[in-house]
PDB file of C-alpha atoms in Angstrom:
ATOM      1  CA  MET K   1      52.098 152.977 145.323  1.00 52.00           C
ATOM      2  CA  GLY K   2      50.442 150.291 147.493  1.00 52.00           C
ATOM      3  CA  ALA K   3      53.569 148.142 147.238  1.00 51.00           C
ATOM      4  CA  ALA K   4      55.723 151.099 148.236  1.00 52.00           C
ATOM      5  CA  VAL K   5      53.569 151.738 151.312  1.00 49.00           C
ATOM      6  CA  ASN K   6      53.766 148.078 152.337  1.00 52.00           C
ATOM      7  CA  TYR K   7      57.547 148.173 151.882  1.00 49.00           C
ATOM      8  CA  LEU K   8      57.894 151.269 154.046  1.00 47.00           C
ATOM      9  CA  MET K   9      55.699 149.703 156.731  1.00 47.00           C
ATOM     10  CA  THR K  10      57.627 146.434 156.913  1.00 46.00           C
ATOM     11  CA  TRP K  11      61.182 147.807 156.487  1.00 48.00           C
ATOM     12  CA  GLY K  12      63.188 146.152 159.269  1.00 43.00           C
ATOM     13  CA  GLY K  13      60.492 143.904 160.767  1.00 42.00           C
ATOM     14  CA  ALA K  14      59.335 144.025 164.384  1.00 42.00           C
ATOM     15  CA  GLY K  15      60.723 142.976 167.720  1.00 43.00           C
ATOM     16  CA  PRO K  16      58.671 141.381 170.503  1.00 41.00           C
ATOM     17  CA  CYS K  17      60.006 143.641 173.261  1.00 41.00           C
ATOM     18  CA  THR K  18      61.101 146.847 171.612  1.00 44.00           C
ATOM     19  CA  GLY K  19      57.936 147.453 169.642  1.00 45.00           C
ATOM     20  CA  PRO K  20      57.466 147.790 165.874  1.00 46.00           C
ATOM     21  CA  ARG K  21      60.670 148.502 163.994  1.00 48.00           C
ATOM     22  CA  VAL K  22      61.252 150.859 161.061  1.00 45.00           C
ATOM     23  CA  GLY K  23      64.755 150.392 159.662  1.00 47.00           C
ATOM     24  CA  ASN K  24      67.084 150.016 162.641  1.00 48.00           C
ATOM     25  CA  PHE K  25      64.852 152.197 164.805  1.00 49.00           C
ATOM     26  CA  ALA K  26      62.605 150.625 167.438  1.00 48.00           C
ATOM     27  CA  ALA K  27      59.576 152.863 167.931  1.00 52.00           C
ATOM     28  CA  SER K  28      58.712 152.705 171.634  1.00 50.00           C
ATOM     29  CA  PRO K  29      55.012 152.881 172.530  1.00 51.00           C
ATOM     30  CA  SER K  30      55.695 155.730 174.954  1.00 50.00           C
ATOM     31  CA  THR K  31      57.224 157.790 172.144  1.00 53.00           C
ATOM     32  CA  LEU K  32      54.333 157.244 169.777  1.00 50.00           C
ATOM     33  CA  LEU K  33      51.443 157.424 172.229  1.00 50.00           C
ATOM     34  CA  ARG K  34      52.270 160.684 173.943  1.00 53.00           C
ATOM     35  CA  TYR K  35      50.846 162.537 170.927  1.00 51.00           C
ATOM     36  CA  PRO K  36      47.103 162.754 170.222  1.00 54.00           C
ATOM     37  CA  ARG K  37      45.839 159.809 168.217  1.00 60.00           C
ATOM     38  CA  VAL K  38      44.891 161.829 165.164  1.00 70.00           C
ATOM     39  CA  MET K  39      46.242 158.965 163.058  1.00 76.00           C
ATOM     40  CA  SER K  40      47.301 155.392 163.670  1.00 82.00           C
ATOM     41  CA  ASP K  41      50.780 154.520 164.911  1.00 81.00           C
ATOM     42  CA  GLU K  42      51.457 152.674 161.651  1.00 82.00           C
ATOM     43  CA  MET K  43      50.673 155.798 159.641  1.00 87.00           C
ATOM     44  CA  ARG K  44      53.007 157.839 161.836  1.00 86.00           C
ATOM     45  CA  ARG K  45      55.759 155.371 161.114  1.00 88.00           C
ATOM     46  CA  ILE K  46      55.392 155.473 157.358  1.00 92.00           C
ATOM     47  CA  LEU K  47      54.219 159.055 156.708  1.00 94.00           C
ATOM     48  CA  PRO K  48      57.659 160.807 156.779  1.00 94.00           C
ATOM     49  CA  ASN K  49      59.105 158.216 154.393  1.00 94.00           C
ATOM     50  CA  LEU K  50      56.027 158.419 152.191  1.00 96.00           C
ATOM     51  CA  ILE K  51      56.474 162.203 151.938  1.00 96.00           C
ATOM     52  CA  THR K  52      60.077 161.614 150.829  1.00 96.00           C
ATOM     53  CA  VAL K  53      58.900 159.254 148.085  1.00 96.00           C
ATOM     54  CA  VAL K  54      56.275 161.787 146.994  1.00 97.00           C
ATOM     55  CA  ARG K  55      59.011 164.444 146.812  1.00 97.00           C
ATOM     56  CA  LEU K  56      60.933 162.242 144.374  1.00 97.00           C
ATOM     57  CA  VAL K  57      57.804 162.055 142.207  1.00 98.00           C
ATOM     58  CA  MET K  58      57.453 165.843 142.467  1.00 98.00           C
ATOM     59  CA  ALA K  59      61.084 166.277 141.388  1.00 98.00           C
ATOM     60  CA  THR K  60      60.430 164.143 138.305  1.00 97.00           C
ATOM     61  CA  ALA K  61      57.335 166.202 137.492  1.00 98.00           C
ATOM     62  CA  PHE K  62      59.335 169.415 138.010  1.00 98.00           C
ATOM     63  CA  PHE K  63      61.901 168.319 135.418  1.00 97.00           C
ATOM     64  CA  ALA K  64      59.160 167.393 132.950  1.00 96.00           C
ATOM     65  CA  ILE K  65      57.447 170.772 133.367  1.00 96.00           C
ATOM     66  CA  ILE K  66      60.740 172.664 132.964  1.00 94.00           C
ATOM     67  CA  ALA K  67      61.314 170.717 129.754  1.00 92.00           C
ATOM     68  CA  LEU K  68      57.903 171.875 128.521  1.00 90.00           C
ATOM     69  CA  ALA K  69      58.772 175.483 129.402  1.00 90.00           C
ATOM     70  CA  LEU K  70      61.975 175.169 127.368  1.00 90.00           C
ATOM     71  CA  SER K  71      60.300 173.581 124.365  1.00 86.00           C
ATOM     72  CA  PRO K  72      59.729 175.715 121.259  1.00 72.00           C
ATOM     73  CA  THR K  73      56.457 177.391 122.153  1.00 70.00           C
ATOM     74  CA  SER K  74      54.900 180.794 122.583  1.00 74.00           C
ATOM     75  CA  ALA K  75      56.053 183.232 125.247  1.00 80.00           C
ATOM     76  CA  GLU K  76      52.734 182.675 127.044  1.00 83.00           C
ATOM     77  CA  GLY K  77      53.353 178.929 127.109  1.00 88.00           C
ATOM     78  CA  ARG K  78      56.844 179.391 128.491  1.00 91.00           C
ATOM     79  CA  GLN K  79      55.545 181.686 131.204  1.00 93.00           C
ATOM     80  CA  TRP K  80      52.713 179.335 132.170  1.00 94.00           C
ATOM     81  CA  TRP K  81      54.862 176.194 132.386  1.00 94.00           C
ATOM     82  CA  GLY K  82      57.679 178.099 134.071  1.00 95.00           C
ATOM     83  CA  ASN K  83      55.382 179.368 136.819  1.00 97.00           C
ATOM     84  CA  ALA K  84      53.947 175.871 137.273  1.00 96.00           C
ATOM     85  CA  ALA K  85      57.487 174.562 137.770  1.00 97.00           C
ATOM     86  CA  PHE K  86      58.175 177.396 140.226  1.00 98.00           C
ATOM     87  CA  ILE K  87      55.182 176.417 142.384  1.00 98.00           C
ATOM     88  CA  LEU K  88      56.045 172.716 142.228  1.00 98.00           C
ATOM     89  CA  PHE K  89      59.639 173.316 143.330  1.00 98.00           C
ATOM     90  CA  ILE K  90      58.502 175.328 146.357  1.00 98.00           C
ATOM     91  CA  ALA K  91      56.068 172.548 147.301  1.00 97.00           C
ATOM     92  CA  ALA K  92      58.860 169.971 147.024  1.00 97.00           C
ATOM     93  CA  ALA K  93      61.220 172.092 149.134  1.00 96.00           C
ATOM     94  CA  LEU K  94      58.566 172.531 151.835  1.00 96.00           C
ATOM     95  CA  SER K  95      57.946 168.777 151.876  1.00 96.00           C
ATOM     96  CA  ASP K  96      61.629 168.324 152.731  1.00 93.00           C
ATOM     97  CA  ILE K  97      61.110 170.393 155.878  1.00 93.00           C
ATOM     98  CA  LEU K  98      57.894 168.548 156.715  1.00 94.00           C
ATOM     99  CA  ASP K  99      59.166 164.968 156.521  1.00 92.00           C
ATOM    100  CA  GLY K 100      62.204 165.710 158.682  1.00 89.00           C
ATOM    101  CA  TYR K 101      60.083 167.549 161.240  1.00 91.00           C
ATOM    102  CA  LEU K 102      57.569 164.706 161.518  1.00 92.00           C
ATOM    103  CA  ALA K 103      60.253 162.019 161.760  1.00 89.00           C
ATOM    104  CA  ARG K 104      61.970 163.831 164.625  1.00 88.00           C
ATOM    105  CA  LYS K 105      58.750 164.822 166.410  1.00 89.00           C
ATOM    106  CA  TRP K 106      57.339 161.307 166.361  1.00 90.00           C
ATOM    107  CA  GLY K 107      60.689 159.608 166.983  1.00 88.00           C
ATOM    108  CA  VAL K 108      60.547 157.537 163.786  1.00 88.00           C
ATOM    109  CA  VAL K 109      63.853 158.401 162.107  1.00 85.00           C
ATOM    110  CA  THR K 110      64.646 155.395 159.892  1.00 85.00           C
ATOM    111  CA  ASP K 111      67.491 154.013 157.816  1.00 84.00           C
ATOM    112  CA  PHE K 112      65.281 154.450 154.760  1.00 89.00           C
ATOM    113  CA  GLY K 113      64.810 158.136 155.549  1.00 88.00           C
ATOM    114  CA  ARG K 114      68.499 158.697 156.326  1.00 85.00           C
ATOM    115  CA  VAL K 115      69.406 157.369 152.877  1.00 86.00           C
ATOM    116  CA  MET K 116      66.524 158.553 150.720  1.00 93.00           C
ATOM    117  CA  ASP K 117      65.995 162.054 152.128  1.00 92.00           C
ATOM    118  CA  PRO K 118      69.442 163.441 151.147  1.00 91.00           C
ATOM    119  CA  PHE K 119      69.350 161.438 147.901  1.00 94.00           C
ATOM    120  CA  VAL K 120      66.051 163.011 146.828  1.00 96.00           C
ATOM    121  CA  ASP K 121      67.304 166.455 147.877  1.00 95.00           C
ATOM    122  CA  LYS K 122      70.341 166.082 145.625  1.00 95.00           C
ATOM    123  CA  VAL K 123      68.252 164.834 142.698  1.00 97.00           C
ATOM    124  CA  LEU K 124      65.922 167.833 143.015  1.00 97.00           C
ATOM    125  CA  VAL K 125      68.598 170.507 143.506  1.00 97.00           C
ATOM    126  CA  LEU K 126      71.231 169.238 141.073  1.00 97.00           C
ATOM    127  CA  GLY K 127      68.622 168.484 138.428  1.00 97.00           C
ATOM    128  CA  ALA K 128      67.161 171.969 138.817  1.00 98.00           C
ATOM    129  CA  PHE K 129      70.558 173.620 138.344  1.00 97.00           C
ATOM    130  CA  VAL K 130      71.280 171.520 135.253  1.00 97.00           C
ATOM    131  CA  TYR K 131      68.022 172.706 133.694  1.00 96.00           C
ATOM    132  CA  LEU K 132      68.558 176.336 134.764  1.00 97.00           C
ATOM    133  CA  ALA K 133      71.945 176.336 133.020  1.00 96.00           C
ATOM    134  CA  SER K 134      70.384 174.980 129.812  1.00 94.00           C
ATOM    135  CA  PRO K 135      71.375 176.673 126.529  1.00 92.00           C
ATOM    136  CA  LYS K 136      67.633 177.120 125.940  1.00 91.00           C
ATOM    137  CA  PHE K 137      67.794 179.967 128.495  1.00 93.00           C
ATOM    138  CA  ALA K 138      70.569 181.680 126.508  1.00 89.00           C
ATOM    139  CA  GLU K 139      70.380 185.425 126.010  1.00 85.00           C
ATOM    140  CA  PRO K 140      69.430 187.432 124.032  1.00 83.00           C
ATOM    141  CA  GLU K 141      67.229 184.804 122.351  1.00 85.00           C
ATOM    142  CA  TRP K 142      65.244 184.004 125.506  1.00 89.00           C
ATOM    143  CA  SER K 143      64.355 187.641 126.262  1.00 88.00           C
ATOM    144  CA  ARG K 144      63.530 188.373 122.621  1.00 85.00           C
ATOM    145  CA  ALA K 145      60.969 185.563 122.699  1.00 86.00           C
ATOM    146  CA  PHE K 146      59.128 187.711 125.272  1.00 87.00           C
ATOM    147  CA  GLY K 147      59.571 190.859 123.174  1.00 86.00           C
ATOM    148  CA  ILE K 148      62.359 192.181 125.430  1.00 87.00           C
ATOM    149  CA  GLU K 149      65.667 193.484 124.134  1.00 80.00           C
ATOM    150  CA  PRO K 150      68.389 192.825 126.752  1.00 73.00           C
ATOM    151  CA  GLU K 151      70.788 195.591 127.634  1.00 70.00           C
ATOM    152  CA  PRO K 152      74.264 195.368 126.087  1.00 65.00           C
ATOM    153  CA  GLY K 153      76.591 193.362 128.306  1.00 59.00           C
ATOM    154  CA  ALA K 154      73.729 191.579 130.067  1.00 56.00           C
ATOM    155  CA  ILE K 155      74.315 188.133 131.550  1.00 61.00           C
ATOM    156  CA  ASN K 156      74.299 185.405 128.922  1.00 80.00           C
ATOM    157  CA  CYS K 157      71.687 183.217 130.628  1.00 90.00           C
ATOM    158  CA  ALA K 158      68.177 184.326 131.536  1.00 93.00           C
ATOM    159  CA  THR K 159      68.363 182.428 134.841  1.00 95.00           C
ATOM    160  CA  GLY K 160      71.778 183.793 135.793  1.00 94.00           C
ATOM    161  CA  VAL K 161      73.072 180.234 136.311  1.00 96.00           C
ATOM    162  CA  ALA K 162      76.339 179.493 134.499  1.00 94.00           C
ATOM    163  CA  SER K 163      77.625 176.010 133.683  1.00 94.00           C
ATOM    164  CA  TRP K 164      80.613 176.381 136.004  1.00 96.00           C
ATOM    165  CA  MET K 165      78.231 177.027 138.906  1.00 96.00           C
ATOM    166  CA  VAL K 166      76.605 173.651 138.284  1.00 97.00           C
ATOM    167  CA  VAL K 167      80.055 172.043 138.314  1.00 97.00           C
ATOM    168  CA  ALA K 168      80.882 173.763 141.630  1.00 97.00           C
ATOM    169  CA  VAL K 169      77.631 172.588 143.239  1.00 97.00           C
ATOM    170  CA  LEU K 170      78.120 169.036 141.948  1.00 97.00           C
ATOM    171  CA  ALA K 171      81.764 168.923 143.098  1.00 97.00           C
ATOM    172  CA  ARG K 172      80.766 169.962 146.611  1.00 96.00           C
ATOM    173  CA  GLU K 173      78.094 167.269 146.816  1.00 94.00           C
ATOM    174  CA  LEU K 174      80.462 164.578 145.515  1.00 95.00           C
ATOM    175  CA  LEU K 175      83.149 165.575 148.026  1.00 95.00           C
ATOM    176  CA  VAL K 176      80.836 165.484 151.047  1.00 93.00           C
ATOM    177  CA  THR K 177      79.120 162.285 149.896  1.00 91.00           C
ATOM    178  CA  SER K 178      82.504 160.586 149.411  1.00 93.00           C
ATOM    179  CA  LEU K 179      83.669 161.616 152.889  1.00 92.00           C
ATOM    180  CA  ARG K 180      80.418 160.391 154.407  1.00 88.00           C
ATOM    181  CA  GLY K 181      80.678 157.067 152.587  1.00 89.00           C
ATOM    182  CA  VAL K 182      84.256 156.414 153.753  1.00 91.00           C
ATOM    183  CA  LEU K 183      83.547 157.333 157.375  1.00 90.00           C
ATOM    184  CA  GLU K 184      80.226 155.545 157.743  1.00 86.00           C
ATOM    185  CA  ALA K 185      81.726 152.431 156.147  1.00 87.00           C
ATOM    186  CA  ARG K 186      84.067 152.441 159.162  1.00 88.00           C
ATOM    187  CA  GLY K 187      81.207 152.828 161.591  1.00 85.00           C
ATOM    188  CA  ILE K 188      81.565 156.579 162.200  1.00 87.00           C
ATOM    189  CA  ALA K 189      78.473 158.773 161.866  1.00 82.00           C
ATOM    190  CA  PHE K 190      78.936 161.795 159.606  1.00 85.00           C
ATOM    191  CA  ALA K 191      75.648 163.642 159.892  1.00 81.00           C
ATOM    192  CA  ALA K 192      74.781 166.965 158.297  1.00 82.00           C
ATOM    193  CA  ASP K 193      75.794 170.036 160.278  1.00 87.00           C
ATOM    194  CA  TRP K 194      74.593 173.633 160.353  1.00 91.00           C
ATOM    195  CA  SER K 195      76.631 174.622 157.268  1.00 92.00           C
ATOM    196  CA  GLY K 196      74.802 171.989 155.238  1.00 92.00           C
ATOM    197  CA  LYS K 197      71.458 173.367 156.373  1.00 91.00           C
ATOM    198  CA  VAL K 198      72.496 176.911 155.412  1.00 95.00           C
ATOM    199  CA  LYS K 199      73.610 175.608 152.021  1.00 96.00           C
ATOM    200  CA  MET K 200      70.311 173.819 151.434  1.00 94.00           C
ATOM    201  CA  PHE K 201      68.349 176.942 152.380  1.00 96.00           C
ATOM    202  CA  ALA K 202      70.402 179.095 149.975  1.00 97.00           C
ATOM    203  CA  GLN K 203      69.875 176.616 147.137  1.00 97.00           C
ATOM    204  CA  SER K 204      66.158 176.265 147.834  1.00 96.00           C
ATOM    205  CA  ALA K 205      65.818 180.063 147.697  1.00 97.00           C
ATOM    206  CA  ALA K 206      68.027 180.700 144.651  1.00 98.00           C
ATOM    207  CA  ILE K 207      66.417 178.126 142.356  1.00 98.00           C
ATOM    208  CA  PRO K 208      62.812 179.442 142.462  1.00 98.00           C
ATOM    209  CA  THR K 209      64.056 183.049 142.446  1.00 98.00           C
ATOM    210  CA  ALA K 210      66.131 182.500 139.304  1.00 98.00           C
ATOM    211  CA  LEU K 211      63.338 180.583 137.586  1.00 97.00           C
ATOM    212  CA  PHE K 212      60.516 182.984 138.451  1.00 98.00           C
ATOM    213  CA  ILE K 213      62.402 186.024 137.138  1.00 97.00           C
ATOM    214  CA  ALA K 214      63.438 184.202 133.961  1.00 95.00           C
ATOM    215  CA  VAL K 215      59.907 183.197 132.935  1.00 95.00           C
ATOM    216  CA  ASN K 216      57.992 186.374 133.793  1.00 96.00           C
ATOM    217  CA  PRO K 217      58.498 189.236 131.308  1.00 93.00           C
ATOM    218  CA  GLY K 218      57.841 191.999 133.840  1.00 94.00           C
ATOM    219  CA  CYS K 219      60.662 190.705 136.044  1.00 95.00           C
ATOM    220  CA  LEU K 220      62.905 189.810 133.125  1.00 92.00           C
ATOM    221  CA  ALA K 221      62.802 193.393 131.831  1.00 92.00           C
ATOM    222  CA  SER K 222      63.500 194.939 135.245  1.00 93.00           C
ATOM    223  CA  PRO K 223      67.150 195.739 136.107  1.00 91.00           C
ATOM    224  CA  ASN K 224      66.279 195.521 139.801  1.00 95.00           C
ATOM    225  CA  TYR K 225      64.835 192.034 139.496  1.00 96.00           C
ATOM    226  CA  ARG K 226      67.780 190.906 137.386  1.00 93.00           C
ATOM    227  CA  MET K 227      70.154 192.250 140.026  1.00 95.00           C
ATOM    228  CA  ALA K 228      68.264 190.336 142.734  1.00 96.00           C
ATOM    229  CA  GLN K 229      68.452 187.214 140.587  1.00 96.00           C
ATOM    230  CA  MET K 230      72.199 187.591 140.113  1.00 95.00           C
ATOM    231  CA  LEU K 231      72.785 188.190 143.833  1.00 97.00           C
ATOM    232  CA  SER K 232      70.765 185.129 144.852  1.00 98.00           C
ATOM    233  CA  VAL K 233      72.567 182.847 142.404  1.00 98.00           C
ATOM    234  CA  TRP K 234      76.061 184.096 143.227  1.00 97.00           C
ATOM    235  CA  THR K 235      75.380 184.043 146.977  1.00 98.00           C
ATOM    236  CA  MET K 236      74.111 180.473 146.687  1.00 98.00           C
ATOM    237  CA  THR K 237      77.239 179.426 144.787  1.00 98.00           C
ATOM    238  CA  ALA K 238      79.549 181.034 147.347  1.00 98.00           C
ATOM    239  CA  ILE K 239      77.694 179.438 150.282  1.00 98.00           C
ATOM    240  CA  THR K 240      77.695 176.035 148.578  1.00 97.00           C
ATOM    241  CA  VAL K 241      81.458 176.102 148.010  1.00 96.00           C
ATOM    242  CA  TRP K 242      82.107 177.471 151.505  1.00 97.00           C
ATOM    243  CA  SER K 243      79.936 174.785 153.126  1.00 96.00           C
ATOM    244  CA  ALA K 244      82.382 172.127 151.936  1.00 95.00           C
ATOM    245  CA  VAL K 245      85.088 173.553 154.228  1.00 95.00           C
ATOM    246  CA  PRO K 246      83.559 172.616 157.632  1.00 94.00           C
ATOM    247  CA  TYR K 247      82.702 169.147 156.320  1.00 93.00           C
ATOM    248  CA  SER K 248      86.224 168.659 154.964  1.00 93.00           C
ATOM    249  CA  ILE K 249      87.860 169.781 158.216  1.00 94.00           C
ATOM    250  CA  ARG K 250      85.629 167.495 160.274  1.00 93.00           C
ATOM    251  CA  GLY K 251      86.048 164.564 157.886  1.00 91.00           C
ATOM    252  CA  ILE K 252      89.845 164.844 157.718  1.00 91.00           C
ATOM    253  CA  ALA K 253      90.055 165.083 161.521  1.00 92.00           C
ATOM    254  CA  LEU K 254      87.978 161.913 161.894  1.00 91.00           C
ATOM    255  CA  LEU K 255      90.088 160.058 159.324  1.00 89.00           C
ATOM    256  CA  ARG K 256      93.274 161.076 161.138  1.00 89.00           C
ATOM    257  CA  SER K 257      91.881 159.848 164.453  1.00 87.00           C
ATOM    258  CA  ILE K 258      91.102 156.512 162.813  1.00 83.00           C
ATOM    259  CA  SER K 259      94.665 156.264 161.497  1.00 78.00           C
ATOM    260  CA  LYS K 260      96.114 157.013 164.955  1.00 76.00           C
ATOM    261  CA  ASP K 261      93.902 154.409 166.618  1.00 71.00           C
ATOM    262  CA  ALA K 262      94.967 151.814 164.054  1.00 68.00           C
ATOM    263  CA  ARG K 263      98.662 152.239 164.907  1.00 64.00           C
TER     264      ARG K 263
END
């Protein structure tokens, strides 16, 4: 971890006139010093990126805990590990808000953060959906392990997440990432817009909702909770697919403008 901190501190070097650099960003003294000196300027520069790295560690721990919840064990063990994973996911999602807020507030947005922050988000979200669509959550076996007999015609996965939903989420991310890669390779910024933020919020709400209901017998046996679970998952899927439309329209328009300028 010490090496990682040193790397984050020295990423990009320093300039004699512009002040210390982080990535391609030159942190001006006026930007950093107008806030109370609760911590050193160096810590302000590295803290948002350090939170991003910690979130990647939390994502790895989340996957390991979900795997324990899915392992052949007692219903009590599944509930305990499942709730631990639920808490850890919420902490990771909140850290995503925190690192972005600090980077913007302190004026230390870096190349490292621009690359790693969305990468870690995708690892956490896509990995979570892969696990939530696991056959280990298949009904009626999952509910019966808790002593619950599902109603006839109930959804075939205790989390409500179907495999095709994972494919839809992954396809959207690949499309937007591909567009961003092509455009930024040509020197055109393709930052996230409001639809991407709505999508991320919907995903960050649906994942813990689906997981919490699946691992707690009182919720699992309640038709109302199962309905809420289904609505959150389906709403998330619809928003995720829809969010690709504004990105596609904007990306295609930018590519066309490049083609016209090249003529």
